[in-house]
């Protein structure tokens, strides 16, 4: 288990164990690969980030992850695997998110993308994301760094 302070000075706990904080979390975050590139989206307010969002009523976290990737990037999930979970102890509420790794079989151009400007492909996630204003606060803490390390280890990248 990892503990650290995030971009907004909230305490965060991160684990790559099986659902350590909640069996049915209400949020998801999906690290995506498409044709040997990272697939991100450009959120209309926050900037570049991996897709993610809230789990809807009568939807599993896994289903939400697949839906969010499609809505935000047009990506069709080929494979998806739970890799971990993190908990943010915010000033007003606690948020628990499942972290997934997905491979994308194709990108379908959409007329519109939910809360985003659509897909963004990157060969590498650049160094210095934490200080780059083009990137979302979601990409500025240890969750990104440790999740990418976990993905590369598990999937031999």
PDB file of C-alpha atoms in Angstrom, residues 10-75:
ATOM      1  CA  UNK A  10      -5.711  15.327  -0.005  1.00  0.00           C
ATOM      2  CA  UNK A  11      -4.416  12.122   1.533  1.00  0.00           C
ATOM      3  CA  UNK A  12      -4.425   9.254  -0.976  1.00  0.00           C
ATOM      4  CA  UNK A  13      -4.038   5.522  -0.406  1.00  0.00           C
ATOM      5  CA  UNK A  14      -3.168   3.346  -3.419  1.00  0.00           C
ATOM      6  CA  UNK A  15      -3.069  -0.438  -3.574  1.00  0.00           C
ATOM      7  CA  UNK A  16      -2.612  -3.027  -6.304  1.00  0.00           C
ATOM      8  CA  UNK A  17      -4.409  -5.640  -4.203  1.00  0.00           C
ATOM      9  CA  UNK A  18      -7.941  -6.907  -4.872  1.00  0.00           C
ATOM     10  CA  UNK A  19     -10.431  -4.150  -3.924  1.00  0.00           C
ATOM     11  CA  UNK A  20      -8.882  -3.108  -0.590  1.00  0.00           C
ATOM     12  CA  UNK A  21     -11.078  -0.033  -0.050  1.00  0.00           C
ATOM     13  CA  UNK A  22     -14.500  -0.878  -1.566  1.00  0.00           C
ATOM     14  CA  UNK A  23     -16.096  -3.913  -3.218  1.00  0.00           C
ATOM     15  CA  UNK A  24     -18.217  -1.672  -5.427  1.00  0.00           C
ATOM     16  CA  UNK A  25     -16.514   1.690  -5.912  1.00  0.00           C
ATOM     17  CA  UNK A  26     -18.369   4.560  -7.569  1.00  0.00           C
ATOM     18  CA  UNK A  27     -15.497   5.764  -9.789  1.00  0.00           C
ATOM     19  CA  UNK A  28     -13.146   4.294 -12.406  1.00  0.00           C
ATOM     20  CA  UNK A  29      -9.919   5.311 -14.141  1.00  0.00           C
ATOM     21  CA  UNK A  30      -8.644   3.461 -17.227  1.00  0.00           C
ATOM     22  CA  UNK A  31      -5.039   3.364 -18.421  1.00  0.00           C
ATOM     23  CA  UNK A  32      -5.397   2.608 -22.158  1.00  0.00           C
ATOM     24  CA  UNK A  33      -3.150   1.402 -24.989  1.00  0.00           C
ATOM     25  CA  UNK A  34      -3.984   1.559 -28.681  1.00  0.00           C
ATOM     26  CA  UNK A  35      -1.510   0.379 -31.316  1.00  0.00           C
ATOM     27  CA  UNK A  36       1.547   0.751 -29.057  1.00  0.00           C
ATOM     28  CA  UNK A  37       0.511   4.205 -27.884  1.00  0.00           C
ATOM     29  CA  UNK A  38      -1.128   5.521 -24.750  1.00  0.00           C
ATOM     30  CA  UNK A  39      -4.721   6.572 -25.350  1.00  0.00           C
ATOM     31  CA  UNK A  40      -5.764   9.605 -23.346  1.00  0.00           C
ATOM     32  CA  UNK A  41      -8.481  12.172 -23.787  1.00  0.00           C
ATOM     33  CA  UNK A  42      -8.491  15.930 -23.462  1.00  0.00           C
ATOM     34  CA  UNK A  43     -11.061  16.814 -20.830  1.00  0.00           C
ATOM     35  CA  UNK A  44     -12.862  20.062 -21.609  1.00  0.00           C
ATOM     36  CA  UNK A  45     -11.870  21.612 -18.251  1.00  0.00           C
ATOM     37  CA  UNK A  46      -8.964  19.605 -16.829  1.00  0.00           C
ATOM     38  CA  UNK A  47      -6.737  18.847 -19.841  1.00  0.00           C
ATOM     39  CA  UNK A  48      -5.048  15.595 -20.869  1.00  0.00           C
ATOM     40  CA  UNK A  49      -5.914  12.527 -18.810  1.00  0.00           C
ATOM     41  CA  UNK A  50      -6.741   8.844 -19.092  1.00  0.00           C
ATOM     42  CA  UNK A  51     -10.500   8.200 -19.420  1.00  0.00           C
ATOM     43  CA  UNK A  52     -12.598   7.640 -16.348  1.00  0.00           C
ATOM     44  CA  UNK A  53     -15.633   8.700 -14.430  1.00  0.00           C
ATOM     45  CA  UNK A  54     -18.559   7.650 -12.299  1.00  0.00           C
ATOM     46  CA  UNK A  55     -20.247   4.274 -12.101  1.00  0.00           C
ATOM     47  CA  UNK A  56     -23.918   4.693 -13.015  1.00  0.00           C
ATOM     48  CA  UNK A  57     -26.891   3.083 -11.289  1.00  0.00           C
ATOM     49  CA  UNK A  58     -27.234  -0.647 -12.151  1.00  0.00           C
ATOM     50  CA  UNK A  59     -23.743  -0.690 -13.711  1.00  0.00           C
ATOM     51  CA  UNK A  60     -20.632  -2.507 -12.512  1.00  0.00           C
ATOM     52  CA  UNK A  61     -17.316  -0.680 -12.242  1.00  0.00           C
ATOM     53  CA  UNK A  62     -15.995  -2.820 -15.106  1.00  0.00           C
ATOM     54  CA  UNK A  63     -18.965  -1.835 -17.310  1.00  0.00           C
ATOM     55  CA  UNK A  64     -18.452   1.822 -16.361  1.00  0.00           C
ATOM     56  CA  UNK A  65     -14.794   1.630 -17.359  1.00  0.00           C
ATOM     57  CA  UNK A  66     -15.676   0.267 -20.810  1.00  0.00           C
ATOM     58  CA  UNK A  67     -18.416   2.881 -21.260  1.00  0.00           C
ATOM     59  CA  UNK A  68     -16.202   5.779 -20.169  1.00  0.00           C
ATOM     60  CA  UNK A  69     -13.456   4.794 -22.634  1.00  0.00           C
ATOM     61  CA  UNK A  70     -16.018   4.748 -25.482  1.00  0.00           C
ATOM     62  CA  UNK A  71     -17.714   8.007 -24.462  1.00  0.00           C
ATOM     63  CA  UNK A  72     -14.504   9.963 -23.947  1.00  0.00           C
ATOM     64  CA  UNK A  73     -12.272   8.589 -26.731  1.00  0.00           C
ATOM     65  CA  UNK A  74     -14.371   6.506 -29.135  1.00  0.00           C
ATOM     66  CA  UNK A  75     -12.204   3.539 -28.135  1.00  0.00           C
TER      67      UNK A  75
END
